[in-house]
Amino acid sequence: MSLEPEDAAAAIEARHAEKMRKKQAAQAKIMADKTREKGLLIVHTGKGKGKTSAALGMVVRAIGHGMKVGVVQFVKGAMQTGEARVFAAFPDNVEFKPMGEGFTWDTQDRARDIAAARRAWDEVQRMIADPAYHMVLADEMNIALRYDYLPLDEVLAVLAAKPAMKHVIVTGRNAPEALIDAADLVTDMTMVKHPFRAGVKAQAGIEF
Amino acid sequence: MSLEPEDAAAAIEARHAEKMRKKQAAQAKIMADKTREKGLLIVHTGKGKGKTSAALGMVVRAIGHGMKVGVVQFVKGAMQTGEARVFAAFPDNVEFKPMGEGFTWDTQDRARDIAAARRAWDEVQRMIADPAYHMVLADEMNIALRYDYLPLDEVLAVLAAKPAMKHVIVTGRNAPEALIDAADLVTDMTMVKHPFRAGVKAQAGIEF
């Protein structure tokens, strides 16, 4: 049995409309349950690209809503000139602290790395404690935790005690399990394909 | 049959020389390619958060470098007031086209959705063709591909023929395999934990 073309088209239309009705109902049900607002502890981890970029996207959204955001960079180079210039256009909304000067793969001085991580963490703590900030980004802090440059217990205690409405974003590979357990929102950026593997170098607008 | 010792030695030499030539050629190719710059086709897919945010982060980096970026939104709500306000601060660098008005879960009209997707895709094509743009973001275009609102073959052909130095970012769940195959950089945002599951609603600075 075959349908006339217009009947077939009508059937496709009807199926689509039914599917969308179900989706809409499901979506409405989900959203009806979501009544709570709270400051989120957000973790972006994984080996893929986009951990810092996605945090940066959230910072931009927050800026757009007139919020004040503190950005602390634990590793030099993760955030660079590109975003710094955009932050500079919103001096009342963003305080950007590049603290990773002494902490790169080139240093082989553990004591110096620990001191740099401590200074960065002190900035994060100050911003978490200061009610003026709505959001704090601890960019690449997972790296400092991974190398035990910061005591995990201390970091977890500070995050657990953060003001209820403050958003804190922590990025970097190898997020500790205990941080993932404590977080509200965790995304693992999984590398599917990376242009470095095809010999393409880091480029403005993409990596920095 | 066995070779004379000197022939066997010559064969080993020849194999070694051939192997070294290949190694050297491969190494030279890698080194030569390391200086390569090219416009990337970037795909952010997966069920986790951060697909649009990470694209937004790249847009911010590009803006910071003085590039011109075109942003086309296929689905209403994926980008909202937050980022629009930041874009508005850089009118010479960003053209933001929210084209998803007729394309949300609320519409139950397939023909209208297809027309909306087509209008958005026409904008993307215009920006890809226009040398003024360094980067084009087709936000949530994967959704339009997923529902066959746009012909995949046409999209792939346009992307394959894009100007060599132009970056194109396509976001959204369920990226078609053929798009992933064609892309230079693919990240799958994997959901580890999502606050909606704990009853927390969408919040300014995070989702919009």
Coordinates of C-alpha atoms in Angstrom, one line a residue:
Chain A
M1 CA 0.0 0.0 0.0
S2 CA 1.3 3.4 -0.9
L3 CA 0.1 6.8 0.2
E4 CA -0.6 9.6 -2.2
P5 CA 2.2 12.3 -1.9
E6 CA 0.0 14.7 0.0
D7 CA -1.1 12.0 2.4
A8 CA 2.5 11.0 3.0
A9 CA 3.5 14.6 3.6
A10 CA 0.5 15.0 6.0
A11 CA 1.6 11.9 7.9
I12 CA 5.2 13.2 8.3
E13 CA 3.7 16.5 9.5
A14 CA 1.5 14.7 12.0
R15 CA 4.3 12.5 13.3
H16 CA 6.6 15.5 13.7
A17 CA 3.9 17.6 15.5
E18 CA 3.2 14.6 17.8
K19 CA 6.9 14.2 18.6
M20 CA 7.4 18.0 19.3
R21 CA 4.3 17.9 21.5
K22 CA 5.8 15.2 23.6
K23 CA 9.2 17.0 23.7
Q24 CA 7.4 20.2 24.8
A25 CA 5.5 18.4 27.5
A26 CA 8.6 16.7 28.8
Q27 CA 10.5 20.0 28.7
A28 CA 7.7 21.8 30.6
K29 CA 7.6 19.1 33.2
I30 CA 11.4 19.3 33.7
M31 CA 11.3 23.1 34.0
A32 CA 8.4 23.1 36.4
D33 CA 10.5 21.2 38.9
K34 CA 13.3 23.7 38.7
T35 CA 12.4 26.4 41.1
R36 CA 15.6 26.7 43.1
E37 CA 18.4 29.2 42.5
K38 CA 21.8 28.7 44.0
G39 CA 25.4 29.5 43.5
L40 CA 26.9 26.7 41.6
L41 CA 30.3 25.0 42.0
I42 CA 31.1 24.2 38.4
V43 CA 34.0 22.0 37.1
H44 CA 35.2 21.8 33.6
T45 CA 37.7 18.9 33.2
G46 CA 38.8 16.3 30.6
K47 CA 41.5 16.2 27.9
G48 CA 39.6 18.0 25.2
K49 CA 39.5 21.7 24.3
G50 CA 36.9 24.1 25.7
K51 CA 37.4 23.9 29.4
T52 CA 38.7 27.5 29.7
S53 CA 36.7 28.7 26.7
A54 CA 33.4 27.5 28.2
A55 CA 34.3 29.2 31.5
L56 CA 35.0 32.3 29.5
G57 CA 31.6 32.0 27.9
M58 CA 30.0 31.9 31.3
V59 CA 32.0 35.0 32.4
V60 CA 30.8 36.8 29.3
R61 CA 27.2 35.9 30.1
A62 CA 27.6 37.1 33.7
I63 CA 29.2 40.3 32.5
G64 CA 26.3 40.8 30.2
H65 CA 24.0 40.6 33.2
G66 CA 25.9 43.3 35.0
M67 CA 27.4 40.8 37.5
K68 CA 30.9 41.2 38.8
V69 CA 33.3 38.4 38.1
G70 CA 36.7 37.6 39.4
V71 CA 39.1 35.6 37.1
V72 CA 42.2 34.1 38.5
Q73 CA 44.6 32.4 36.2
F74 CA 46.7 29.6 37.7
V75 CA 48.7 28.7 34.6
K76 CA 50.3 31.2 32.4
G77 CA 49.0 31.1 28.9
A78 CA 45.7 29.5 29.5
M79 CA 44.1 32.9 29.1
Q80 CA 45.9 35.5 27.1
T81 CA 45.6 38.7 25.2
G82 CA 42.4 37.9 23.4
E83 CA 40.2 37.7 26.5
A84 CA 42.2 40.2 28.5
R85 CA 41.3 42.9 25.9
V86 CA 37.6 42.0 26.1
F87 CA 37.7 42.0 30.0
A88 CA 39.4 45.4 29.8
A89 CA 36.2 46.8 28.1
F90 CA 34.3 46.0 31.3
P91 CA 36.5 47.3 34.1
D92 CA 33.6 47.5 36.5
N93 CA 32.6 43.9 35.9
V94 CA 35.8 41.9 35.6
E95 CA 38.8 41.7 37.8
F96 CA 41.4 39.6 35.9
K97 CA 44.4 38.3 37.9
P98 CA 47.0 36.4 35.8
M99 CA 48.8 34.7 38.7
G100 CA 50.5 31.9 36.7
E101 CA 53.8 33.7 36.0
G102 CA 55.9 31.4 38.2
F103 CA 54.0 28.3 37.3
T104 CA 54.6 26.9 33.8
W105 CA 56.0 23.6 32.5
D106 CA 59.3 25.3 32.2
T107 CA 59.9 25.9 35.9
Q108 CA 61.5 23.0 37.7
D109 CA 61.3 24.7 41.1
R110 CA 58.6 23.0 43.2
A111 CA 58.8 25.5 46.0
R112 CA 58.3 28.4 43.6
D113 CA 55.3 26.6 41.9
I114 CA 53.7 26.0 45.3
A115 CA 54.2 29.7 46.2
A116 CA 52.6 30.8 42.9
A117 CA 49.7 28.5 43.4
R118 CA 49.2 29.8 47.0
R119 CA 49.1 33.4 45.8
A120 CA 46.5 32.5 43.2
W121 CA 44.4 30.6 45.7
D122 CA 44.6 33.5 48.1
E123 CA 43.1 35.7 45.3
V124 CA 40.3 33.1 44.7
Q125 CA 39.6 33.0 48.4
R126 CA 39.4 36.8 48.6
M127 CA 36.9 36.9 45.7
I128 CA 34.8 34.1 47.2
A129 CA 34.6 36.0 50.5
D130 CA 33.9 39.4 49.0
P131 CA 30.2 39.9 48.5
A132 CA 30.9 42.2 45.5
Y133 CA 31.7 39.2 43.3
H134 CA 28.9 37.1 41.9
M135 CA 31.2 34.6 40.1
V136 CA 34.7 33.5 40.5
L137 CA 36.7 31.6 37.9
A138 CA 39.7 29.6 39.2
D139 CA 41.2 28.8 35.8
E140 CA 43.4 25.7 35.7
M141 CA 43.3 25.3 39.4
N142 CA 42.9 21.5 38.9
I143 CA 46.5 21.5 37.7
A144 CA 47.7 23.0 41.1
L145 CA 45.6 20.4 42.9
R146 CA 46.9 17.6 40.7
Y147 CA 50.5 18.3 41.7
D148 CA 49.6 18.8 45.4
Y149 CA 50.6 22.5 45.1
L150 CA 47.5 23.2 47.1
P151 CA 46.0 21.1 49.9
L152 CA 42.8 19.6 48.5
D153 CA 41.2 19.5 51.9
E154 CA 41.7 23.2 52.4
V155 CA 40.3 24.0 49.0
L156 CA 37.2 21.7 49.5
A157 CA 36.6 23.3 52.9
V158 CA 36.6 26.8 51.4
L159 CA 34.4 25.8 48.5
A160 CA 31.9 24.0 50.9
A161 CA 31.6 27.2 52.9
K162 CA 31.2 29.6 50.0
P163 CA 28.3 32.1 50.1
A164 CA 25.2 30.3 48.9
M165 CA 24.6 32.5 45.8
K166 CA 28.1 32.6 44.5
H167 CA 29.1 30.7 41.4
V168 CA 32.6 29.3 41.4
I169 CA 34.1 27.7 38.3
V170 CA 37.2 25.5 38.4
T171 CA 38.8 24.3 35.2
G172 CA 41.7 22.0 34.2
R173 CA 42.4 18.4 33.5
N174 CA 42.3 15.7 36.1
A175 CA 39.8 17.3 38.5
P176 CA 40.1 15.4 41.8
E177 CA 37.3 13.0 42.4
A178 CA 36.4 14.8 45.7
L179 CA 36.0 18.1 43.8
I180 CA 33.7 16.4 41.3
D181 CA 31.7 14.9 44.2
A182 CA 31.3 18.4 45.7
A183 CA 30.4 20.1 42.4
D184 CA 26.9 20.9 41.2
L185 CA 27.8 21.0 37.5
V186 CA 30.5 18.9 35.9
T187 CA 31.4 18.7 32.2
D188 CA 34.1 16.5 30.8
M189 CA 35.5 18.0 27.6
T190 CA 36.4 14.9 25.6
M191 CA 38.8 15.2 22.8
V192 CA 37.4 13.7 19.6
K193 CA 39.8 15.3 17.1
H194 CA 42.5 18.0 17.6
P195 CA 44.2 20.0 14.8
F196 CA 47.6 19.9 16.5
R197 CA 47.6 16.2 15.5
A198 CA 47.3 17.4 11.9
G199 CA 50.2 19.8 12.4
V200 CA 48.2 23.0 12.7
K201 CA 49.7 25.4 15.2
A202 CA 48.0 27.3 18.0
Q203 CA 46.1 30.3 16.4
A204 CA 44.7 33.6 17.6
G205 CA 41.0 33.4 18.3
I206 CA 41.2 29.6 18.9
E207 CA 43.8 28.9 21.5
F208 CA 44.6 32.4 22.7
Chain B
M1 CA 67.3 -19.9 -0.7
S2 CA 69.7 -17.8 1.3
L3 CA 71.6 -14.7 0.5
E4 CA 75.4 -14.3 0.6
P5 CA 76.5 -12.5 3.8
E6 CA 77.4 -9.4 1.9
D7 CA 74.0 -9.4 0.1
A8 CA 72.2 -9.9 3.4
A9 CA 74.1 -7.0 4.9
A10 CA 73.3 -4.8 1.9
A11 CA 69.6 -5.7 2.3
I12 CA 69.7 -4.8 6.0
E13 CA 71.4 -1.5 5.1
A14 CA 68.8 -0.8 2.4
R15 CA 65.9 -1.5 4.7
H16 CA 67.5 0.7 7.4
A17 CA 68.2 3.5 4.9
E18 CA 64.6 3.3 3.6
K19 CA 63.2 3.4 7.2
M20 CA 65.3 6.4 8.1
R21 CA 64.3 8.2 4.9
K22 CA 60.7 7.6 5.8
K23 CA 61.3 8.8 9.4
Q24 CA 63.1 11.8 8.1
A25 CA 60.4 12.6 5.6
A26 CA 57.7 12.2 8.2
Q27 CA 59.7 14.4 10.7
A28 CA 60.2 17.0 8.0
K29 CA 56.5 17.0 7.2
I30 CA 55.6 17.4 10.8
M31 CA 58.1 20.2 11.2
A32 CA 56.9 21.9 8.0
D33 CA 53.3 21.5 9.1
K34 CA 54.0 23.0 12.5
T35 CA 54.1 26.4 11.0
R36 CA 50.8 25.9 9.2
E37 CA 47.8 28.2 9.9
K38 CA 44.5 27.3 8.6
G39 CA 40.9 28.2 9.1
L40 CA 39.4 25.4 11.3
L41 CA 36.1 23.7 11.1
I42 CA 35.3 23.2 14.7
V43 CA 32.5 21.1 16.2
H44 CA 31.2 21.2 19.8
T45 CA 28.8 18.4 20.4
G46 CA 27.7 16.0 23.2
K47 CA 25.1 16.0 25.8
G48 CA 27.0 18.1 28.4
K49 CA 26.9 21.8 29.0
G50 CA 29.5 24.1 27.5
K51 CA 29.0 23.6 23.7
T52 CA 27.7 27.1 23.1
S53 CA 29.7 28.6 26.0
A54 CA 33.0 27.3 24.6
A55 CA 32.2 28.7 21.2
L56 CA 31.3 32.0 22.9
G57 CA 34.8 31.9 24.6
M58 CA 36.4 31.5 21.1
V59 CA 34.3 34.4 19.8
V60 CA 35.6 36.5 22.7
R61 CA 39.2 35.6 22.0
A62 CA 38.7 36.5 18.3
I63 CA 37.1 39.8 19.3
G64 CA 40.0 40.5 21.5
H65 CA 42.3 40.1 18.5
G66 CA 40.3 42.5 16.5
M67 CA 38.8 39.9 14.3
K68 CA 35.3 40.2 12.8
V69 CA 33.0 37.4 13.9
G70 CA 29.5 36.4 12.6
V71 CA 27.2 34.7 15.1
V72 CA 24.1 33.0 13.8
Q73 CA 21.7 31.5 16.4
F74 CA 19.6 28.6 15.0
V75 CA 17.7 27.9 18.2
K76 CA 16.1 30.6 20.3
G77 CA 17.4 30.7 23.8
A78 CA 20.7 29.1 23.3
M79 CA 22.3 32.6 23.3
Q80 CA 20.5 35.3 25.1
T81 CA 20.7 38.7 26.7
G82 CA 24.0 38.1 28.5
E83 CA 26.2 37.6 25.5
A84 CA 24.1 39.9 23.3
R85 CA 25.0 42.8 25.6
V86 CA 28.7 42.0 25.5
F87 CA 28.6 41.7 21.7
A88 CA 26.9 45.1 21.6
A89 CA 30.0 46.6 23.1
F90 CA 32.0 45.5 20.0
P91 CA 29.7 46.5 17.1
D92 CA 32.6 46.6 14.6
N93 CA 33.7 43.1 15.6
V94 CA 30.5 41.1 16.0
E95 CA 27.4 40.7 13.9
F96 CA 24.9 38.7 16.0
K97 CA 21.9 37.2 14.1
P98 CA 19.4 35.5 16.4
M99 CA 17.5 33.6 13.7
G100 CA 15.8 30.9 15.9
E101 CA 12.6 32.8 16.5
G102 CA 10.5 30.3 14.6
F103 CA 12.5 27.3 15.7
T104 CA 12.0 26.1 19.3
W105 CA 10.3 23.1 21.0
D106 CA 7.2 25.3 21.1
T107 CA 6.7 25.4 17.4
Q108 CA 4.9 22.4 16.1
D109 CA 5.1 23.4 12.5
R110 CA 7.8 21.5 10.5
A111 CA 7.5 23.7 7.4
R112 CA 8.0 26.8 9.5
D113 CA 11.0 25.2 11.3
I114 CA 12.6 24.3 7.9
A115 CA 12.1 27.9 6.7
A116 CA 13.7 29.3 9.8
A117 CA 16.6 26.9 9.5
R118 CA 17.0 27.9 5.9
R119 CA 17.1 31.6 6.7
A120 CA 19.7 31.0 9.4
W121 CA 21.8 28.9 7.1
D122 CA 21.6 31.6 4.4
E123 CA 23.1 34.0 6.9
V124 CA 25.9 31.5 7.7
Q125 CA 26.7 31.1 4.0
R126 CA 26.8 34.8 3.5
M127 CA 29.3 35.2 6.4
I128 CA 31.4 32.3 5.1
A129 CA 31.5 33.9 1.7
D130 CA 32.2 37.5 2.9
P131 CA 36.0 38.0 3.3
A132 CA 35.2 40.6 6.1
Y133 CA 34.5 37.8 8.6
H134 CA 37.4 35.8 10.2
M135 CA 35.1 33.5 12.2
V136 CA 31.5 32.3 11.8
L137 CA 29.6 30.6 14.6
A138 CA 26.6 28.5 13.6
D139 CA 25.2 28.0 17.0
E140 CA 23.0 24.9 17.4
M141 CA 23.1 24.2 13.7
N142 CA 23.5 20.5 14.6
I143 CA 19.9 20.5 15.7
A144 CA 18.7 21.6 12.3
L145 CA 20.8 18.9 10.7
R146 CA 19.5 16.3 13.1
Y147 CA 15.9 17.0 12.1
D148 CA 16.8 17.2 8.4
Y149 CA 15.7 20.8 8.4
L150 CA 18.8 21.4 6.3
P151 CA 20.2 19.0 3.7
L152 CA 23.5 17.7 5.1
D153 CA 25.1 17.3 1.7
E154 CA 24.6 21.0 0.9
V155 CA 26.0 22.0 4.3
L156 CA 29.1 19.8 3.9
A157 CA 29.7 21.1 0.4
V158 CA 29.6 24.7 1.5
L159 CA 31.9 24.0 4.5
A160 CA 34.3 22.0 2.3
A161 CA 34.6 25.0 0.0
K162 CA 35.0 27.7 2.7
P163 CA 37.8 30.2 2.4
A164 CA 41.0 28.5 3.7
M165 CA 41.7 30.9 6.5
K166 CA 38.1 31.2 7.9
H167 CA 37.2 29.5 11.2
V168 CA 33.7 28.0 11.3
I169 CA 32.3 26.7 14.6
V170 CA 29.2 24.5 14.6
T171 CA 27.6 23.6 17.9
G172 CA 24.8 21.3 19.1
R173 CA 24.1 17.8 20.2
N174 CA 24.2 14.9 17.8
A175 CA 26.6 16.3 15.3
P176 CA 26.3 14.1 12.1
E177 CA 29.2 11.7 11.7
A178 CA 30.0 13.2 8.3
L179 CA 30.4 16.6 9.9
I180 CA 32.7 15.2 12.5
D181 CA 34.7 13.5 9.7
A182 CA 35.0 16.8 7.9
A183 CA 36.0 18.8 11.0
D184 CA 39.5 19.8 12.2
L185 CA 38.7 20.1 15.9
V186 CA 35.9 18.2 17.6
T187 CA 35.1 18.2 21.3
D188 CA 32.4 16.2 22.9
M189 CA 31.0 17.9 26.0
T190 CA 30.2 14.9 28.2
M191 CA 27.7 15.5 31.0
V192 CA 29.1 14.3 34.4
K193 CA 26.7 16.1 36.6
H194 CA 23.9 18.6 35.9
P195 CA 22.2 20.9 38.5
F196 CA 18.8 20.6 36.7
R197 CA 18.8 17.1 38.1
A198 CA 19.0 18.5 41.6
G199 CA 16.1 20.8 40.9
V200 CA 18.1 23.9 40.3
K201 CA 16.7 26.2 37.6
A202 CA 18.4 27.9 34.7
Q203 CA 20.3 30.9 36.0
A204 CA 21.6 34.2 34.6
G205 CA 25.3 33.9 33.9
I206 CA 25.2 30.2 33.6
E207 CA 22.6 29.2 31.1
F208 CA 21.8 32.6 29.6

